[in-house]
Coordinates of C-alpha atoms and ligand atoms in Angstrom, one line a residue:
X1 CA 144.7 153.0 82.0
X2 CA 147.8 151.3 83.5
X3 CA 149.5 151.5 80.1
X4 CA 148.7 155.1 79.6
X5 CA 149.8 155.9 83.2
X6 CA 153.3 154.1 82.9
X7 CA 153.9 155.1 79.0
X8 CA 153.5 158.9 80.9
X9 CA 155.7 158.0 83.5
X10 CA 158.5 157.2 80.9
X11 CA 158.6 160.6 79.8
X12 CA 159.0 162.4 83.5
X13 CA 162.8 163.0 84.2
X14 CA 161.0 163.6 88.0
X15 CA 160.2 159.8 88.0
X16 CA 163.0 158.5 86.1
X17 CA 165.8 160.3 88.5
X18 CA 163.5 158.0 91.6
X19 CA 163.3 154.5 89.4
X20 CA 167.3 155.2 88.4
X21 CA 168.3 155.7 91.9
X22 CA 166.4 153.0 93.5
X23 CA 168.5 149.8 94.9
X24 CA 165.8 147.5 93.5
X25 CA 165.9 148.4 90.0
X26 CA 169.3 146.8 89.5
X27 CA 167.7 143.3 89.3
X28 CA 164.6 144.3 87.6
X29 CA 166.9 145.8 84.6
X30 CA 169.2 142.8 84.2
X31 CA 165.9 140.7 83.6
X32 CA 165.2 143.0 80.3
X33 CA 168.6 144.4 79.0
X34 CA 171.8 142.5 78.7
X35 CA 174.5 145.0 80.7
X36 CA 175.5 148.3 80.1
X37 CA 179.2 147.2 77.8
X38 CA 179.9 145.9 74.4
X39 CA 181.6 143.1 76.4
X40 CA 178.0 142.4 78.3
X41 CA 176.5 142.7 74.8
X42 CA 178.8 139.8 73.4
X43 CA 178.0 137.7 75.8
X44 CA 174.9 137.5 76.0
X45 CA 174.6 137.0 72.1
X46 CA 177.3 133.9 72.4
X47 CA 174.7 132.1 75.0
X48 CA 171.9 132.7 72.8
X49 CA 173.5 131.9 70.2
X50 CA 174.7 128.7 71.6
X51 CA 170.6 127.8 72.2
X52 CA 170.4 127.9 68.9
X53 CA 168.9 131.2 68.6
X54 CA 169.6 134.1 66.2
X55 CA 170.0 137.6 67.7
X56 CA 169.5 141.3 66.6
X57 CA 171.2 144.2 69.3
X58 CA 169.8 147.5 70.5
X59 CA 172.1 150.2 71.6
X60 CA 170.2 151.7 74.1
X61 CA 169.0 155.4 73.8
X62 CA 166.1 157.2 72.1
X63 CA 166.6 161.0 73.3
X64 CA 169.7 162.0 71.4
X65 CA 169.7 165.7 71.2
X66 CA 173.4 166.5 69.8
X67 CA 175.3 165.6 67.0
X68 CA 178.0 164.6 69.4
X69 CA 175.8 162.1 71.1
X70 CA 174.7 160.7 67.3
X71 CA 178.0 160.2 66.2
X72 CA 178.9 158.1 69.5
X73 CA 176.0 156.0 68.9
X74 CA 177.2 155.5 65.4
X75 CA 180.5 154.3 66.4
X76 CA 179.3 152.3 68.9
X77 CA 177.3 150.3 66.7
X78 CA 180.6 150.4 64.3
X79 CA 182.5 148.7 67.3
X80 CA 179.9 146.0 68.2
X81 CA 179.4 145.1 64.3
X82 CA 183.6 144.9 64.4
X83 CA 183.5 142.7 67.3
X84 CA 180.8 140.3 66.6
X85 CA 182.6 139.6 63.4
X86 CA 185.5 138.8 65.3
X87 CA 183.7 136.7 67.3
X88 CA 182.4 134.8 64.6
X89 CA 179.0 136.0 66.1
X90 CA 177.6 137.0 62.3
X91 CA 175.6 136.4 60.6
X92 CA 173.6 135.0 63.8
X93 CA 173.9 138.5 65.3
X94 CA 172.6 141.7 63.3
X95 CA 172.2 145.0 64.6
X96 CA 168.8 147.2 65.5
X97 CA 169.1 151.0 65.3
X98 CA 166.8 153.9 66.4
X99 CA 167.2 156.8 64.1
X100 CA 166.4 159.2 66.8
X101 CA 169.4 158.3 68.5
X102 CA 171.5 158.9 65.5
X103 CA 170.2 162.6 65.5
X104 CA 166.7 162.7 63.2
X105 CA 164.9 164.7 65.6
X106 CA 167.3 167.7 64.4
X107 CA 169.1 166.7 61.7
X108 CA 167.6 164.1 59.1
X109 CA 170.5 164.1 57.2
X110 CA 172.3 163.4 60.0
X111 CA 170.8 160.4 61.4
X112 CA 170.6 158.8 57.5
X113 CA 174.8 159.3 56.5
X114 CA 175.1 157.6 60.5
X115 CA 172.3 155.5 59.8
X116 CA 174.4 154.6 56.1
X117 CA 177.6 153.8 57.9
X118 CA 176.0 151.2 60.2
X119 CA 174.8 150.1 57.2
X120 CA 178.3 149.7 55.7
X121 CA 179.9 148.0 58.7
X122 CA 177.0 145.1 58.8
X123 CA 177.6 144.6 55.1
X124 CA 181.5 144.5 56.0
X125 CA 180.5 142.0 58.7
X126 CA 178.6 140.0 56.8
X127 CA 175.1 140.8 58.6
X128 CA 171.8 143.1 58.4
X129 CA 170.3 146.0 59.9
X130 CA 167.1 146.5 61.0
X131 CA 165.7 150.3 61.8
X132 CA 163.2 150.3 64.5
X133 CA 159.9 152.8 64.4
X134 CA 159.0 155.2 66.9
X135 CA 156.3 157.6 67.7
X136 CA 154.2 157.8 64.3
X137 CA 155.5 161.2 64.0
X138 CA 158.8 159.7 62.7
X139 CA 157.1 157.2 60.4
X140 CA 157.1 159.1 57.4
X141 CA 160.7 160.1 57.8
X142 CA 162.0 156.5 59.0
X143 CA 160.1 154.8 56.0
X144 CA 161.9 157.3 53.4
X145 CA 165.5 156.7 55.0
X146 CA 164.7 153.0 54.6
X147 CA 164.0 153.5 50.6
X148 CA 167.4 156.0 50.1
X149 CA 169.7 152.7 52.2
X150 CA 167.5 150.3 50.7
X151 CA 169.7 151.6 47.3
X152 CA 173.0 151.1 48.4
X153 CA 172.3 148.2 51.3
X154 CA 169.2 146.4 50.2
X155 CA 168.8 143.5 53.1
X156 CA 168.0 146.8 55.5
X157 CA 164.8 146.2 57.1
X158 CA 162.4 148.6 59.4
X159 CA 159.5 147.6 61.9
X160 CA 155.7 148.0 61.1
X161 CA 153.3 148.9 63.9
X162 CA 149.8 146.9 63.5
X163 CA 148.3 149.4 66.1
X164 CA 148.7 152.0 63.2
X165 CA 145.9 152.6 61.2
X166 CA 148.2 153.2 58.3
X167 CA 150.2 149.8 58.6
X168 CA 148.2 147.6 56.3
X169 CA 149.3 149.6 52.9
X170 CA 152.7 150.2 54.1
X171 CA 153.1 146.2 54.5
X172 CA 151.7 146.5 50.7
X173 CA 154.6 148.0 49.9
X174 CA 157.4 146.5 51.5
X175 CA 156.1 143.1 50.6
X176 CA 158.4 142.8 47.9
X177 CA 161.6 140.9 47.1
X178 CA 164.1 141.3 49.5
X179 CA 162.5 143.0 51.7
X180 CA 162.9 142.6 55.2
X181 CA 159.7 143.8 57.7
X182 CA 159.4 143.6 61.1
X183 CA 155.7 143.5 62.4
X184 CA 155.0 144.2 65.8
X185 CA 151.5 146.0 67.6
X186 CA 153.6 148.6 68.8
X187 CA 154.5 150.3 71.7
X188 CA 153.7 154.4 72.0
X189 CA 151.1 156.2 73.3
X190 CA 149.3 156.5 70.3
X191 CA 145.9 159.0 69.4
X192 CA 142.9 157.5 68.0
X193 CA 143.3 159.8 65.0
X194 CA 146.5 157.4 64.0
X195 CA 146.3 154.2 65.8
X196 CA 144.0 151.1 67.0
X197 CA 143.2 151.6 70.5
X198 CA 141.7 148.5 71.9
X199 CA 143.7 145.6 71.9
X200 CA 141.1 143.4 69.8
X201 CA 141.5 146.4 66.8
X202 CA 145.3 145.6 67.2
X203 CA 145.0 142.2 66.9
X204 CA 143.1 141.6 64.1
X205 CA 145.6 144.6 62.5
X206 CA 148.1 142.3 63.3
X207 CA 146.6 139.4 61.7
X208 CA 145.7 141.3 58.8
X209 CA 149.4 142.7 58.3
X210 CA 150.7 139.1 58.4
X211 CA 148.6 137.7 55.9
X212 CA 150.1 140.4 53.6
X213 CA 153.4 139.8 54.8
X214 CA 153.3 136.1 54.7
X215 CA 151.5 135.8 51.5
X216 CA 154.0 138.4 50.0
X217 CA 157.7 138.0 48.4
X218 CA 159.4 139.7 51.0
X219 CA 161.2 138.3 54.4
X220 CA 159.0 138.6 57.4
X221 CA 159.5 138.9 60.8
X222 CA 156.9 138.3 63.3
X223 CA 157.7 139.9 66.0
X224 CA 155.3 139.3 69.3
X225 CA 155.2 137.0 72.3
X226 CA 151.4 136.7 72.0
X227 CA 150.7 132.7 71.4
X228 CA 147.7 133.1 69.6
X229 CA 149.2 135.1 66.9
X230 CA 152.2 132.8 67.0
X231 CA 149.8 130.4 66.3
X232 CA 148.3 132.3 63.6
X233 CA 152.4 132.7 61.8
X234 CA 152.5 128.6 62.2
X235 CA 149.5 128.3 60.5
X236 CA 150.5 130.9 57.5
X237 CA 153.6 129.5 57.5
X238 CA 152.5 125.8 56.8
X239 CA 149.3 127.7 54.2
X240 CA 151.9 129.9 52.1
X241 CA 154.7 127.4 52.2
X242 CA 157.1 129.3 53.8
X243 CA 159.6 127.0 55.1
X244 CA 161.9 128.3 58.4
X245 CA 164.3 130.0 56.1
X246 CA 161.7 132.1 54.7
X247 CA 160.5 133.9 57.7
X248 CA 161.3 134.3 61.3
X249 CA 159.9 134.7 64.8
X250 CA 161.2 137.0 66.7
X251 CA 161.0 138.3 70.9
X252 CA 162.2 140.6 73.9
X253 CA 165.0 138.9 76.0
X254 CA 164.4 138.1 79.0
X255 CA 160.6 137.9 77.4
X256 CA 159.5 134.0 77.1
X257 CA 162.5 132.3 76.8
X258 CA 161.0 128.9 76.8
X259 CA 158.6 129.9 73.9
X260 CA 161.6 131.2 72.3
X261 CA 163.4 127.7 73.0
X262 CA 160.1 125.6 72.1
X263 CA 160.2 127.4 68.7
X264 CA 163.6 126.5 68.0
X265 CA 162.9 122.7 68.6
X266 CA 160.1 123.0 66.3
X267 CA 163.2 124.3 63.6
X268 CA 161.7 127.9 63.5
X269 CA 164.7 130.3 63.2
X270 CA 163.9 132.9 66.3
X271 CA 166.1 136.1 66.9
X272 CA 165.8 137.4 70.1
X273 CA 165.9 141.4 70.6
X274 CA 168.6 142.3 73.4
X275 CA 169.0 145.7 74.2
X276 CA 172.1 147.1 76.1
X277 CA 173.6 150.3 77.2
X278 CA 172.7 152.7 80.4
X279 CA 170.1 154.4 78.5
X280 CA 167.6 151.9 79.3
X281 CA 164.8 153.7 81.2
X282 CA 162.1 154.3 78.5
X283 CA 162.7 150.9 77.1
X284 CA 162.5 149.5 80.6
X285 CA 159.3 151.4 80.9
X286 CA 157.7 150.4 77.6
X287 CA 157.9 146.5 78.8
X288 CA 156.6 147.1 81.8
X289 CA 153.3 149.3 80.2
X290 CA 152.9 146.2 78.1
X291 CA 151.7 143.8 80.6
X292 CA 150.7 143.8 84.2
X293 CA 152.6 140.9 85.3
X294 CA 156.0 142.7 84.5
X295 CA 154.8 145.6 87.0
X296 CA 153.7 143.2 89.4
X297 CA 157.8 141.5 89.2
X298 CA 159.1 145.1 89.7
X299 CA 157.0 145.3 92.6
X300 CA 158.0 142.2 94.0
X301 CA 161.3 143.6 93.9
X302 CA 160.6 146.7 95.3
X303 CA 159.2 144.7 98.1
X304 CA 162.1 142.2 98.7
X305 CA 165.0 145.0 98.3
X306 CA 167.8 143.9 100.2
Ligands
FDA401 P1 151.1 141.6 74.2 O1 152.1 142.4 75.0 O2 149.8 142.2 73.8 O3 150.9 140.3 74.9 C1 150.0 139.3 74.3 C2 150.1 138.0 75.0 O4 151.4 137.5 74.9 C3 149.8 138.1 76.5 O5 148.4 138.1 76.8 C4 150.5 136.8 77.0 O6 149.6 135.7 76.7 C5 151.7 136.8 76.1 N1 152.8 137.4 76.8 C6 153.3 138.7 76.6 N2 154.3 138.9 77.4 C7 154.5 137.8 78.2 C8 155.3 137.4 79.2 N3 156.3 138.3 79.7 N4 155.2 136.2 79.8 C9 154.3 135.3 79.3 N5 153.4 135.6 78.3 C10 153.5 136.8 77.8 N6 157.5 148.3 69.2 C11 157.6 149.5 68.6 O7 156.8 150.3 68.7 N7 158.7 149.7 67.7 C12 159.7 148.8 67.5 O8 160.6 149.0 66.7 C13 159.6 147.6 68.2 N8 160.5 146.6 68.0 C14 160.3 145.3 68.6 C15 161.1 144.3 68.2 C16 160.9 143.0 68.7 C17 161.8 141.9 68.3 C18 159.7 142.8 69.5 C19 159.4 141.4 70.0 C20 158.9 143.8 69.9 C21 159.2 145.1 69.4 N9 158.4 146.2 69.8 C22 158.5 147.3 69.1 C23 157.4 146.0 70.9 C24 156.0 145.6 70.4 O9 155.4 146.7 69.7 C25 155.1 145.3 71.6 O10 154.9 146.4 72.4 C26 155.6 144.1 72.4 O11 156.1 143.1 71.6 C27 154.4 143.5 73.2 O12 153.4 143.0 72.3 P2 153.1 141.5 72.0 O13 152.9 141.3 70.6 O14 154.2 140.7 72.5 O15 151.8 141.2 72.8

């Protein structure tokens, strides 16, 4: 009910003008999203880095409605892959792309020859790209993009949603050589039509994806801070023999950092997701439908504004 309300919430320009505006939020964000700059980017990536931990970065924005405003997010990712090779940063630090924001909510095309040059630039760079999934109405769509840069770039990966009903044959697929899949439960309002709805059905999803995955010849990456299914990826790991090269763990920042850290010290290779940019309202909103506690910190710093 609380999810439903708040994953609403994220698409009302009404409430997003009042949580933008509102002195609190400052703090709340800086929990969840590295800074709005390259620079704040880069930083953040050299301490986690420095723990030991790989990285992959989000650009920020989802609602990209021009080809002007595709092509900037295309050569902002161009920048970042530029500096973080400089910055000897790669291959610890890849890159994570929406193809909405690259334009494929008007302009397929589009989002794939922006989506091909990021591509290009992590290749240059020596690193990967990963292409995150949306509403299922872009899964279709995403999954063929994948396939066309999968030709050219081959170590591009995409995310898998357990909470679709859909997921378990498309991880039959992409369990292949080379192949890199990101499995998460996912985060959209989804209909029943399409999608799991109670969070027991989207467990066992999850568990059911992994076995696939795990069991597969691909690369994956189990993305979730849940422990139990954490648990579960040990237990695979250690079943399957994958050793820590084989597969990783990966979570939010600002999300369980000392899970993230215990992992490590077990030798598990963990990339943590930052995101950065000023676009950050629906991600910020997403995190905080996933889990009462994170609404409960917002409130507490509504409460204790200065
Ligand atoms: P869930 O939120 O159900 O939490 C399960 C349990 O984990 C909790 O009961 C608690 O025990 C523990 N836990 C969770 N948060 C905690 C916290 N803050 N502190 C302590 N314990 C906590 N989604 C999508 O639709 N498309 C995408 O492309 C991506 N990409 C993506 C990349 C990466 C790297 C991650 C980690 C996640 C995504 N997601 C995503 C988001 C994903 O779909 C999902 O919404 C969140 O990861 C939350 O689900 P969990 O699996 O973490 O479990």
């Amino acid at each position: 009910m609380l999810r439903s309300v708040i994953l609403a919430a994220s698409r009302s320009s009404r409430v997003e003008r009042l949580v933008a505006t509102a002195p609190f939020t400052r703090d709340v964000v800086r929990r969840f999203v590295a800074g709005a700059k390259t620079d704040d980017a880069l930083r953040a990536t050299r301490e986690l880095v420095d723990d030991g931990l790989s990285v992959t970065l989000d650009n920020l924005g989802e609602d990209t409605v021009t080809g002007e405003q595709a092509n900037a997010t295309r050569d902002e990712y161009l920048t970042l892959l530029r500096m973080l090779a400089e910055a000897k940063l790669t291959p610890a630090a890849e890159v994570s792309v929406k193809l909405s924001a690259l334009g494929q909510a008007f302009d397929e095309q589009l989002a794939y020859d922006n989506a091909r040059a990021i591509c290009a630039a992590a290749e240059a760079a020596g690193t990967t790209v990963t292409l995150d999934m949306e509403d299922h109405t872009t899964t279709d769509s995403t999954l063929d993009i994948l396939t066309k840069l999968r030709k050219d770039h081959p170590s591009t990966g995409a995310v898998l949603q357990a909470y679709l009903r859909r997921t378990e044959a498309d991880c039959r697929d992409l369990a292949s050589a080379g192949s890199r899949v990101r499995l998460c439960k996912g985060a959209y309002r989804e209909p029943e039509s399409v999608a799991y709805q109670s969070a027991r059905e989207v467990d066992k999803s999850y568990v059911r994806c992994l076995n696939i995955l795990m069991s597969g010849d691909g690369y994956p990456m189990l993305a979730t801070h849940d422990p139990r299914l954490i648990a579960i990826g040990e237990d695979r790991a250690r079943w399957f023999d994958r050793d820590p090269a084989h597969f990783e763990f990966q979570m939010l920042y600002g999300i369980r950092p000392e899970e993230q850290a215990r992992l490590v010290g077990e030798g598990y290779t963990v990339r943590t997701y930052v995101p950065y940019g000023d676009d950050w309202y629906g991600y910020l909103m997403r995190r905080l439908a996933e889990r009462p506690a994170n609404v409960a910190f917002f409130a507490r710093a509504l409460t204790s504004r200065r």
